[in-house]
Amino acid sequence: MTLYTRFAAHIDAVLDALEASGDLPSGLSRANVTVEPPRDVSHGDLATNAAMVLAKPAATNPRALAEKIAAKLEGLDEVASVAVAGPGFINMTLTDDTWRAELSAIRDAGDDYGRSSRGAGITVNVEYVSANPTGPMHMGHCRGAVVGDALANLLEFSGHKVIREYYVNDAGGQVDVLARSVHMRYLEALGETIEIPEGLYPGDYLIPVGQALAAEFGDAYVGKPEGEWLVLFRTRAVAAMLELIKADLALLGIHHDLFSSEAELQAEGKPEAAEHDLRARGLIYDGLLEAPKGQELEDWEPVVLPLFRSTQFGDDQDRPIKKSNGQWTYFGADLAYHYQKAQTADALIDIWGADHAGTVKRIVAAVQALTGGKTRFDVKLVQMVRLMRNGEPIKMSKRAGNFVTLADVVREVGKDVVRFTMLTRKADAQMDFDFAKVVEASKDNPVFYVNYAHARVASLHRRAAEAGIVCDSVDLSQLDTEDLALVKFAAQFPRIVDTAAAAREPHRIAFYLYDLAASLHALWNVGNDRPDRRFLLPDNPAMTCARLFLADAIGQIIRNGLGIMGVQAVQEMN
């Protein structure tokens, strides 16, 4: 139990006592009662809105209720003082010993500090990347890959069982284009001079696939009609591209539990099963498809199609699940895919590129219909990344087919730099990735700044050993108000993890680590002007050991946070 959950329990106990005494009606919902740091640190250490939330349903004055709650909180050994502010906010100042105890708790918990059981018994399916299997990963895929993987880590850290899934779009026209592109490379491998036609994939990454097919089948498919080789070449090309994609993702430390094939999904009749289920519940009907809104199409003719009643769930029109030729629409295939996922998970999360924003309403509506509203479903939209070098847009790589590959970027700046950088902005905010800035040794580079904080902590052990200081025992009473201010910020980590997991926003971990690093650097730098404030004091081993204990706790939290982000903490900076 962390400090914040412990005080939430204290508040619950106080409210129970007030109910027992008749000062508060029983049965009031406490769902919106919170315990959090006050916005202004001068107001104390913790604040609760309990009186503000419960006063109206209790038909009482919020300040009067706050006074009753405050009176009981003042009796806690951990509380130094309680103040009621404004119309009924309650601010608490804790004793220094409470913060020293929390510091010990951080060290005792170690790698588990901040870990919780919030998601115990809940299985979450996180589907991310899901790039078309038509080539290597490029930087357009990178951000969603990192956000999805960090979110999966975050949910696991919060006690959820997580299924990491990649949806392979291998049933659409793009994979036929891939097969035709590979056939061109197959002919090239057999000695023909080729020119890749417009509309096919020109990248050199298809050359080895064509060579492998030429080695296996010789000239068996030269001059033959497409119908004789398309399926074979498509199957082999998709398999080769998936291996390429998996290798690229491995460079980022990303490994999925499950790769689900759209083609297999359709072959197994999953779309038909979803349609049957929804028709039985009156959620799919045969109706006239409306013309696209805002467009005048001279050749538009009304056509009867099976339509999903997405307007019942907030969409602006009902959506077709099949085309006029009987093939499944993208929406129909996605509906079946989510129907399948909902069978194995209590909650679903999709990480999509921002260009898919227009389809969010309809698929959210479909999942709500399929699950009867019982399955939480979140779609996280991820904006594109603009690549820069020294402030200038970067030129694209012709070698890879006019895009910069993820592998090229990771090999230049490193996995950890890429992963951390992708989490330094909220996922739906625009991002520039400047090759020069992300490796810059400055406070403006969060990657450097957080790593520098951890390296500083690691350096203390080496320097203390060189000074002959041995910490067989530690007296935390040596730590004063300035030291404990850092502990107070460090103790927020479990709460940050909890709120980040609830909001499905892993970038909050990166933001917190930057602020924690800034707090450590600030305390460290005080020693530049005041020698007594330094962490290492050779003439004062007791104080050195206490501050070394403090620094170790901060280092532990940095490691835990970086671990959620999928980043390795560094021991020293070169």
Coordinates of C-alpha atoms in Angstrom, one line a residue:
M1 CA 0.0 0.0 0.0
T2 CA 1.4 3.4 -1.0
L3 CA 1.1 6.6 0.9
Y4 CA -1.7 7.9 -1.3
T5 CA -3.7 4.6 -1.1
R6 CA -3.1 4.6 2.6
F7 CA -4.5 8.0 3.0
A8 CA -7.4 7.2 0.8
A9 CA -8.1 4.4 3.3
H10 CA -7.8 6.9 6.1
I11 CA -10.4 9.1 4.4
D12 CA -12.7 6.1 4.0
A13 CA -12.4 5.2 7.7
V14 CA -13.2 8.8 8.7
L15 CA -16.3 8.8 6.4
D16 CA -17.4 5.4 7.9
A17 CA -17.1 7.0 11.4
L18 CA -19.2 10.0 10.3
E19 CA -21.8 7.7 8.9
A20 CA -21.9 5.7 12.1
S21 CA -22.3 8.8 14.2
G22 CA -25.1 10.1 12.0
D23 CA -23.1 13.1 10.8
L24 CA -23.2 11.7 7.2
P25 CA -26.0 9.7 5.5
S26 CA -25.0 6.2 4.7
G27 CA -24.7 4.8 1.2
L28 CA -23.3 7.9 -0.5
S29 CA -21.1 7.2 -3.5
R30 CA -17.4 7.9 -2.8
A31 CA -16.3 7.2 -6.4
N32 CA -15.2 10.8 -7.0
V33 CA -13.4 11.3 -3.6
T34 CA -9.7 11.9 -4.3
V35 CA -6.5 12.2 -2.3
E36 CA -3.8 14.1 -4.3
P37 CA -1.1 16.7 -3.9
P38 CA -2.4 20.3 -3.6
R39 CA -1.7 22.5 -6.6
D40 CA 0.2 24.9 -4.4
V41 CA 2.8 23.2 -2.2
S42 CA 2.5 25.9 0.4
H43 CA -1.0 24.5 1.1
G44 CA 0.4 21.3 2.5
D45 CA 1.3 17.7 1.4
L46 CA -2.0 16.1 0.6
A47 CA -5.5 17.4 -0.2
T48 CA -8.9 15.7 -0.4
N49 CA -12.1 16.9 -2.0
A50 CA -14.3 14.6 0.2
A51 CA -16.4 17.3 1.7
M52 CA -16.9 19.1 -1.6
V53 CA -18.0 15.8 -3.3
L54 CA -20.3 14.6 -0.5
A55 CA -21.9 17.8 0.8
K56 CA -24.6 18.2 -1.9
P57 CA -25.9 14.6 -1.8
A58 CA -25.7 14.7 2.0
A59 CA -27.7 18.0 2.0
T60 CA -25.2 19.7 4.2
N61 CA -22.7 22.6 4.1
P62 CA -19.4 21.6 2.5
R63 CA -17.3 23.6 4.9
A64 CA -19.1 22.3 7.9
L65 CA -18.6 18.8 6.7
A66 CA -14.9 19.5 6.0
E67 CA -14.5 20.7 9.6
K68 CA -15.8 17.4 10.9
I69 CA -13.6 15.4 8.5
A70 CA -10.5 17.5 9.4
A71 CA -11.1 17.0 13.1
K72 CA -10.8 13.3 12.8
L73 CA -7.8 13.5 10.4
E74 CA -5.9 15.5 13.0
G75 CA -5.9 12.5 15.2
L76 CA -3.7 10.5 12.8
D77 CA -0.1 9.9 13.9
E78 CA 1.1 10.6 10.4
V79 CA -0.6 14.1 10.2
A80 CA 1.1 17.2 11.6
S81 CA -1.7 19.6 10.8
V82 CA -5.0 19.9 8.8
A83 CA -6.5 23.0 7.3
V84 CA -9.9 23.7 5.7
A85 CA -9.6 26.0 2.7
G86 CA -12.1 27.9 0.7
P87 CA -15.6 26.4 0.5
G88 CA -14.4 23.0 1.9
F89 CA -11.1 21.7 0.6
I90 CA -9.1 19.8 3.1
N91 CA -5.3 20.2 3.1
M92 CA -3.0 18.0 5.2
T93 CA 0.6 18.5 6.2
L94 CA 2.3 15.2 7.2
T95 CA 5.1 14.7 9.7
D96 CA 8.7 14.5 8.6
D97 CA 8.9 11.0 9.9
T98 CA 6.0 10.0 7.6
W99 CA 8.1 11.0 4.6
R100 CA 11.2 9.3 6.0
A101 CA 9.1 6.1 6.3
E102 CA 8.0 6.5 2.7
L103 CA 11.6 6.9 1.6
S104 CA 12.3 3.6 3.3
A105 CA 9.3 2.1 1.6
I106 CA 10.6 3.1 -1.8
R107 CA 13.9 1.3 -1.1
D108 CA 12.2 -1.7 0.3
A109 CA 9.9 -2.2 -2.6
G110 CA 12.7 -1.7 -5.1
D111 CA 11.6 -2.8 -8.6
D112 CA 8.0 -3.1 -7.4
Y113 CA 7.6 0.4 -6.2
G114 CA 4.6 1.9 -8.0
R115 CA 3.4 -1.5 -9.1
S116 CA -0.3 -2.1 -8.3
S117 CA -3.1 -4.6 -8.5
R118 CA -5.5 -2.0 -10.2
G119 CA -5.9 -4.4 -13.1
A120 CA -6.0 -7.7 -11.2
G121 CA -8.3 -10.2 -13.0
I122 CA -8.6 -7.9 -16.1
T123 CA -7.3 -9.0 -19.5
V124 CA -6.6 -6.1 -21.9
N125 CA -5.9 -6.6 -25.6
V126 CA -3.6 -3.9 -26.9
E127 CA -3.4 -3.9 -30.7
Y128 CA -0.7 -1.7 -32.1
V129 CA 1.5 -1.1 -35.2
S130 CA -0.6 -3.3 -37.5
A131 CA 1.1 -1.8 -40.5
N132 CA 0.2 -3.3 -43.9
P133 CA 2.7 -6.1 -44.6
T134 CA 4.1 -4.5 -47.7
G135 CA 7.5 -3.4 -46.6
P136 CA 9.9 -2.6 -43.8
M137 CA 8.8 -0.4 -40.9
H138 CA 9.3 3.3 -41.4
M139 CA 9.1 6.2 -39.0
G140 CA 5.5 6.7 -39.7
H141 CA 4.9 3.4 -37.8
C142 CA 7.4 4.1 -35.1
R143 CA 5.5 6.3 -32.8
G144 CA 2.4 4.1 -32.6
A145 CA 4.6 1.1 -32.0
V146 CA 6.3 2.7 -29.0
V147 CA 3.1 4.2 -27.6
G148 CA 1.4 0.8 -27.8
D149 CA 4.3 -1.1 -26.3
A150 CA 4.8 1.3 -23.5
L151 CA 1.0 1.3 -22.8
A152 CA 1.2 -2.5 -22.6
N153 CA 4.1 -2.3 -20.2
L154 CA 2.2 0.3 -18.1
L155 CA -0.9 -1.9 -17.9
E156 CA 1.1 -4.9 -16.9
F157 CA 2.8 -2.9 -14.2
S158 CA -0.7 -2.0 -13.0
G159 CA -1.7 -5.6 -12.6
H160 CA -3.5 -6.3 -15.9
K161 CA -3.0 -9.3 -18.0
V162 CA -2.0 -7.9 -21.4
I163 CA -2.3 -9.5 -24.9
R164 CA -0.1 -7.6 -27.4
E165 CA -1.6 -8.1 -30.8
Y166 CA -0.7 -7.2 -34.4
Y167 CA -3.5 -7.3 -37.0
V168 CA -2.1 -8.4 -40.4
N169 CA -4.0 -6.7 -43.2
D170 CA -3.4 -9.4 -45.7
A171 CA -6.8 -9.6 -47.4
G172 CA -6.9 -6.3 -49.2
G173 CA -5.8 -5.1 -52.6
Q174 CA -2.5 -3.8 -51.3
V175 CA -1.2 -7.4 -50.9
D176 CA -2.1 -8.1 -54.5
V177 CA 0.0 -5.1 -55.4
L178 CA 2.8 -6.5 -53.3
A179 CA 2.6 -9.9 -55.1
R180 CA 2.8 -8.1 -58.5
S181 CA 5.8 -6.1 -57.2
V182 CA 7.5 -9.3 -56.1
H183 CA 6.8 -10.9 -59.5
M184 CA 8.7 -8.1 -61.1
R185 CA 11.7 -8.8 -58.8
Y186 CA 11.3 -12.5 -59.6
L187 CA 11.7 -11.7 -63.3
E188 CA 14.7 -9.5 -62.5
A189 CA 16.3 -12.3 -60.6
L190 CA 16.0 -14.5 -63.7
G191 CA 17.9 -11.9 -65.8
E192 CA 15.1 -9.8 -67.2
T193 CA 15.6 -6.0 -67.3
I194 CA 12.6 -4.5 -65.5
E195 CA 11.1 -1.1 -64.8
I196 CA 8.8 -1.0 -61.9
P197 CA 5.5 0.4 -63.1
E198 CA 3.8 3.3 -61.2
G199 CA 1.5 1.9 -58.6
L200 CA 3.7 -1.0 -57.6
Y201 CA 6.2 -1.0 -54.7
P202 CA 9.6 0.0 -55.9
G203 CA 11.7 -0.6 -52.8
D204 CA 14.9 -2.7 -53.0
Y205 CA 13.7 -4.6 -50.0
L206 CA 11.7 -6.8 -52.4
I207 CA 14.8 -8.0 -54.3
P208 CA 15.7 -10.8 -51.9
V209 CA 12.1 -12.1 -52.0
G210 CA 12.2 -12.2 -55.8
Q211 CA 15.6 -14.0 -55.7
A212 CA 14.3 -16.6 -53.3
L213 CA 11.3 -17.4 -55.5
A214 CA 13.5 -17.5 -58.6
A215 CA 15.8 -20.0 -56.8
E216 CA 12.9 -22.2 -55.8
F217 CA 10.8 -22.2 -58.9
G218 CA 13.1 -21.2 -61.7
D219 CA 11.3 -19.9 -64.7
A220 CA 8.0 -21.7 -63.9
Y221 CA 6.1 -18.4 -63.6
V222 CA 7.6 -16.5 -66.5
G223 CA 5.1 -15.4 -69.0
K224 CA 2.3 -17.1 -67.1
P225 CA -1.1 -15.5 -66.4
E226 CA -1.5 -13.8 -63.1
G227 CA -4.0 -16.3 -61.9
E228 CA -1.4 -19.0 -61.8
W229 CA 1.0 -17.3 -59.5
L230 CA -0.7 -14.4 -57.7
V231 CA -1.8 -16.4 -54.6
L232 CA 1.6 -18.1 -54.2
F233 CA 3.5 -14.9 -54.6
R234 CA 1.2 -13.1 -52.3
T235 CA 1.6 -15.7 -49.5
R236 CA 5.4 -15.8 -49.8
A237 CA 5.7 -12.0 -50.0
V238 CA 3.5 -11.4 -47.0
A239 CA 5.4 -14.0 -45.0
A240 CA 8.7 -12.3 -46.0
M241 CA 7.4 -8.9 -45.1
L242 CA 6.2 -10.1 -41.7
E243 CA 9.7 -11.4 -40.9
L244 CA 11.1 -8.1 -42.0
I245 CA 8.6 -6.2 -39.8
K246 CA 9.3 -8.4 -36.8
A247 CA 13.0 -7.8 -37.1
D248 CA 12.5 -4.1 -37.3
L249 CA 10.2 -4.1 -34.2
A250 CA 12.8 -6.2 -32.4
L251 CA 15.3 -3.4 -32.8
L252 CA 12.9 -1.3 -30.7
G253 CA 12.5 -4.1 -28.2
I254 CA 9.0 -4.8 -29.3
H255 CA 7.6 -8.4 -29.5
H256 CA 3.9 -9.2 -30.0
D257 CA 2.1 -12.1 -28.5
L258 CA -0.2 -12.6 -31.4
F259 CA -0.3 -11.9 -35.1
S260 CA -3.9 -12.2 -36.4
S261 CA -4.4 -12.6 -40.1
E262 CA -7.3 -10.8 -41.8
A263 CA -7.3 -13.4 -44.6
E264 CA -7.6 -16.2 -42.1
L265 CA -10.3 -14.3 -40.2
Q266 CA -12.4 -14.2 -43.4
A267 CA -11.6 -17.7 -44.4
E268 CA -12.9 -18.9 -41.0
G269 CA -16.2 -17.1 -41.5
K270 CA -15.8 -14.7 -38.7
P271 CA -17.4 -11.8 -40.5
E272 CA -20.4 -13.9 -41.3
A273 CA -20.6 -14.9 -37.6
A274 CA -20.5 -11.3 -36.5
E275 CA -23.2 -10.4 -39.1
H276 CA -25.4 -13.3 -37.9
D277 CA -25.1 -12.2 -34.3
L278 CA -25.9 -8.6 -35.0
R279 CA -28.8 -9.4 -37.3
A280 CA -30.3 -11.5 -34.6
R281 CA -30.3 -8.5 -32.3
G282 CA -31.7 -6.2 -35.0
L283 CA -28.4 -4.2 -35.3
I284 CA -27.9 -5.1 -39.0
Y285 CA -30.5 -4.7 -41.6
D286 CA -30.7 -4.5 -45.4
G287 CA -31.2 -0.9 -46.5
L288 CA -30.3 1.8 -49.0
L289 CA -26.8 3.2 -48.7
E290 CA -26.9 7.0 -48.6
A291 CA -24.7 9.0 -51.0
P292 CA -21.6 10.5 -49.4
K293 CA -22.5 13.7 -47.6
G294 CA -21.3 16.9 -49.1
Q295 CA -20.6 15.3 -52.4
E296 CA -22.6 15.4 -55.7
L297 CA -21.9 12.2 -57.6
E298 CA -23.5 12.1 -61.1
D299 CA -23.2 8.3 -61.3
W300 CA -24.4 7.6 -57.8
E301 CA -27.2 5.0 -57.7
P302 CA -28.9 3.9 -54.4
V303 CA -28.0 0.3 -53.6
V304 CA -29.3 -2.1 -51.0
L305 CA -26.6 -3.3 -48.7
P306 CA -26.4 -4.8 -45.2
L307 CA -26.0 -1.8 -42.9
F308 CA -24.9 -1.7 -39.2
R309 CA -27.1 0.6 -37.1
S310 CA -24.1 2.7 -35.9
T311 CA -26.4 5.7 -35.5
Q312 CA -27.8 4.1 -32.4
F313 CA -24.3 4.4 -30.8
G314 CA -23.5 8.0 -31.7
D315 CA -22.3 7.7 -35.4
D316 CA -23.7 10.1 -37.9
Q317 CA -25.0 7.4 -40.3
D318 CA -25.4 3.6 -40.5
R319 CA -22.5 1.9 -42.1
P320 CA -22.3 -0.9 -44.8
I321 CA -20.5 -4.1 -43.8
K322 CA -20.4 -5.3 -47.4
K323 CA -19.8 -3.8 -50.8
S324 CA -22.2 -4.2 -53.8
N325 CA -20.0 -7.0 -55.2
G326 CA -20.4 -9.0 -52.0
Q327 CA -16.9 -8.4 -50.6
W328 CA -16.5 -7.2 -47.0
T329 CA -15.9 -3.5 -46.5
Y330 CA -13.0 -2.4 -44.3
F331 CA -15.5 -1.7 -41.6
G332 CA -17.1 -5.1 -42.0
A333 CA -13.8 -6.9 -41.7
D334 CA -12.8 -4.7 -38.7
L335 CA -16.1 -5.4 -37.0
A336 CA -15.4 -9.2 -37.3
Y337 CA -11.9 -8.7 -36.0
H338 CA -13.0 -6.9 -32.9
Y339 CA -15.8 -9.4 -32.5
Q340 CA -13.0 -12.0 -32.2
K341 CA -10.9 -10.0 -29.8
A342 CA -13.8 -9.3 -27.5
Q343 CA -14.1 -13.1 -26.9
T344 CA -10.7 -13.2 -25.1
A345 CA -10.4 -9.8 -23.4
D346 CA -12.2 -7.7 -20.9
A347 CA -11.0 -4.4 -22.5
L348 CA -9.7 -3.5 -25.9
I349 CA -7.3 -0.8 -27.0
D350 CA -6.4 0.1 -30.5
I351 CA -3.5 2.3 -31.4
W352 CA -4.2 4.0 -34.8
G353 CA -2.6 6.7 -36.9
A354 CA -4.4 10.0 -36.8
D355 CA -5.5 9.5 -40.5
H356 CA -8.0 7.0 -39.2
A357 CA -9.8 9.5 -37.0
G358 CA -12.9 9.4 -39.2
T359 CA -13.5 5.7 -38.5
V360 CA -13.3 5.9 -34.7
K361 CA -17.0 6.5 -34.0
R362 CA -18.2 3.6 -36.1
I363 CA -15.9 1.0 -34.7
V364 CA -16.5 2.2 -31.1
A365 CA -20.2 1.8 -31.9
A366 CA -19.6 -1.7 -33.3
V367 CA -17.7 -2.9 -30.2
Q368 CA -20.3 -1.4 -27.9
A369 CA -23.0 -3.3 -29.9
L370 CA -21.0 -6.6 -30.0
T371 CA -20.3 -6.6 -26.3
G372 CA -23.5 -5.1 -25.0
G373 CA -21.4 -2.2 -23.6
K374 CA -19.6 -4.6 -21.2
T375 CA -16.1 -4.3 -22.9
R376 CA -14.2 -1.1 -22.5
F377 CA -12.8 0.0 -25.8
D378 CA -10.3 2.8 -26.3
V379 CA -8.9 4.1 -29.6
K380 CA -5.7 6.1 -29.2
L381 CA -4.8 8.2 -32.2
V382 CA -1.2 8.9 -32.9
Q383 CA 0.0 11.8 -34.9
M384 CA 2.8 11.5 -37.5
V385 CA 6.4 12.3 -36.8
R386 CA 8.3 14.9 -38.9
L387 CA 11.9 13.9 -39.3
M388 CA 14.5 16.8 -39.0
R389 CA 18.2 17.2 -38.9
N390 CA 19.5 20.4 -37.3
G391 CA 16.1 22.0 -37.8
E392 CA 15.8 21.1 -41.5
P393 CA 13.4 18.5 -42.9
I394 CA 15.3 15.4 -43.7
K395 CA 15.5 14.0 -47.2
M396 CA 13.9 10.7 -47.8
S397 CA 15.8 7.5 -48.5
K398 CA 15.4 6.3 -52.1
R399 CA 17.0 3.0 -51.3
A400 CA 14.1 1.9 -49.2
G401 CA 11.4 3.1 -51.5
N402 CA 11.2 6.9 -50.7
F403 CA 10.9 6.6 -46.9
V404 CA 13.2 6.6 -43.9
T405 CA 13.2 3.2 -42.3
L406 CA 12.8 2.6 -38.6
A407 CA 15.9 0.4 -38.6
D408 CA 18.0 3.3 -40.0
V409 CA 16.9 5.6 -37.3
V410 CA 17.4 3.1 -34.5
R411 CA 20.9 2.3 -35.7
E412 CA 21.8 5.9 -35.8
V413 CA 20.6 7.2 -32.4
G414 CA 19.8 4.0 -30.5
K415 CA 16.6 2.2 -29.3
D416 CA 16.3 4.0 -26.0
V417 CA 16.6 7.4 -27.5
V418 CA 13.9 6.6 -30.1
R419 CA 11.6 5.1 -27.5
F420 CA 12.0 7.9 -24.9
T421 CA 11.6 10.6 -27.6
M422 CA 8.3 9.1 -28.9
L423 CA 6.8 9.5 -25.4
T424 CA 7.9 13.1 -24.8
R425 CA 4.6 14.4 -26.3
K426 CA 1.0 13.3 -25.9
A427 CA 0.3 10.8 -28.6
D428 CA -2.2 13.0 -30.5
A429 CA 0.1 16.0 -30.6
Q430 CA 2.4 16.7 -33.5
M431 CA 6.0 15.8 -33.1
D432 CA 9.3 16.7 -34.7
F433 CA 12.1 14.2 -34.4
D434 CA 15.4 16.0 -34.9
F435 CA 18.4 13.7 -35.1
A436 CA 20.6 16.4 -33.6
K437 CA 18.3 17.4 -30.8
V438 CA 17.5 13.9 -29.5
V439 CA 21.2 13.2 -28.7
E440 CA 22.0 16.7 -27.5
A441 CA 23.5 16.9 -24.0
S442 CA 21.2 19.6 -22.6
K443 CA 18.3 20.2 -20.2
D444 CA 16.0 20.7 -23.2
N445 CA 16.5 17.1 -24.2
P446 CA 14.5 14.9 -21.8
V447 CA 16.3 11.8 -22.9
F448 CA 19.6 13.2 -21.7
Y449 CA 18.2 15.0 -18.7
V450 CA 16.6 11.9 -17.1
N451 CA 19.6 9.7 -18.0
Y452 CA 21.9 12.2 -16.5
A453 CA 20.0 12.2 -13.2
H454 CA 20.3 8.4 -13.0
A455 CA 24.0 8.5 -13.9
R456 CA 24.6 11.1 -11.1
V457 CA 23.0 8.8 -8.6
A458 CA 25.2 5.9 -9.8
S459 CA 28.3 8.0 -9.6
L460 CA 27.7 8.7 -5.9
H461 CA 28.4 5.0 -5.0
R462 CA 31.7 5.1 -6.8
R463 CA 32.7 8.4 -5.2
A464 CA 31.6 7.4 -1.7
A465 CA 33.7 4.2 -2.0
E466 CA 36.7 6.3 -3.1
A467 CA 36.2 8.5 -0.1
G468 CA 36.2 5.4 2.2
I469 CA 32.6 5.9 3.3
V470 CA 30.7 2.7 4.3
C471 CA 27.0 2.9 5.1
D472 CA 26.4 -0.1 7.3
S473 CA 23.5 1.8 8.9
V474 CA 21.6 4.9 7.8
D475 CA 20.0 7.6 10.0
L476 CA 17.3 9.2 8.0
S477 CA 16.7 11.8 10.7
Q478 CA 19.7 13.6 9.1
L479 CA 17.5 14.5 6.2
D480 CA 15.9 18.0 6.5
T481 CA 13.1 19.9 4.9
E482 CA 15.0 20.5 1.6
D483 CA 15.8 16.8 1.3
L484 CA 12.3 15.7 2.2
A485 CA 10.8 17.9 -0.5
L486 CA 12.4 15.6 -3.0
V487 CA 10.9 12.6 -1.2
K488 CA 7.4 14.2 -1.4
F489 CA 7.7 14.4 -5.2
A490 CA 9.2 10.9 -5.5
A491 CA 6.2 9.5 -3.5
Q492 CA 3.9 10.6 -6.3
F493 CA 5.2 7.9 -8.6
P494 CA 2.6 5.2 -7.7
R495 CA -0.2 7.7 -8.2
I496 CA 1.2 8.8 -11.6
V497 CA 1.4 5.2 -12.7
D498 CA -2.2 4.6 -11.5
T499 CA -3.6 7.7 -13.3
A500 CA -1.6 7.0 -16.5
A501 CA -2.9 3.5 -16.6
A502 CA -6.5 4.6 -16.1
A503 CA -6.2 7.2 -18.8
R504 CA -4.2 4.9 -21.1
E505 CA -1.5 7.5 -21.5
P506 CA 2.1 6.3 -21.1
H507 CA 3.5 9.7 -21.9
R508 CA 2.6 10.8 -18.3
I509 CA 5.5 8.6 -17.1
A510 CA 8.0 10.4 -19.3
F511 CA 6.6 13.8 -18.1
Y512 CA 6.9 12.8 -14.5
L513 CA 10.4 11.4 -14.9
Y514 CA 11.6 14.7 -16.4
D515 CA 10.1 16.6 -13.5
L516 CA 11.7 14.2 -11.0
A517 CA 15.0 14.5 -12.7
A518 CA 14.7 18.3 -12.5
S519 CA 14.0 18.1 -8.8
L520 CA 17.1 15.9 -8.2
H521 CA 19.3 18.2 -10.3
A522 CA 18.0 21.2 -8.5
L523 CA 18.8 19.8 -5.1
W524 CA 22.2 18.6 -6.3
N525 CA 23.1 22.0 -7.7
V526 CA 22.3 23.7 -4.4
G527 CA 25.6 22.2 -3.3
N528 CA 27.5 24.2 -5.8
D529 CA 27.0 27.3 -3.7
R530 CA 26.4 25.7 -0.3
P531 CA 28.9 22.9 0.4
D532 CA 26.8 21.6 3.3
R533 CA 24.1 20.7 0.9
R534 CA 26.2 18.4 -1.2
F535 CA 25.3 14.7 -1.4
L536 CA 28.9 13.6 -0.7
L537 CA 30.4 15.1 2.5
P538 CA 33.6 13.2 3.4
D539 CA 33.7 14.8 6.8
N540 CA 30.1 13.9 7.6
P541 CA 29.6 10.2 6.8
A542 CA 26.2 10.1 8.6
M543 CA 24.7 12.8 6.3
T544 CA 26.4 11.3 3.3
C545 CA 24.8 7.9 4.0
A546 CA 21.4 9.5 4.5
R547 CA 21.6 11.5 1.2
L548 CA 23.0 8.5 -0.6
F549 CA 19.9 6.5 0.6
L550 CA 17.7 9.3 -0.8
A551 CA 19.6 9.4 -4.1
D552 CA 19.2 5.6 -4.4
A553 CA 15.5 5.8 -4.0
I554 CA 15.3 8.4 -6.7
G555 CA 17.4 6.2 -9.0
Q556 CA 15.1 3.3 -8.3
I557 CA 12.0 5.3 -9.3
I558 CA 13.8 6.5 -12.5
R559 CA 14.6 2.8 -13.3
N560 CA 11.1 1.7 -12.7
G561 CA 9.6 4.5 -14.8
L562 CA 12.1 3.9 -17.7
G563 CA 11.3 0.2 -17.5
I564 CA 7.7 1.0 -18.2
M565 CA 8.8 3.0 -21.2
G566 CA 11.0 0.2 -22.4
V567 CA 14.2 2.2 -21.8
Q568 CA 17.4 1.1 -20.1
A569 CA 18.7 3.4 -17.4
V570 CA 22.4 4.3 -17.9
Q571 CA 25.0 4.1 -15.2
E572 CA 27.3 6.8 -16.6
M573 CA 27.3 9.4 -19.3
N574 CA 30.2 9.6 -21.8

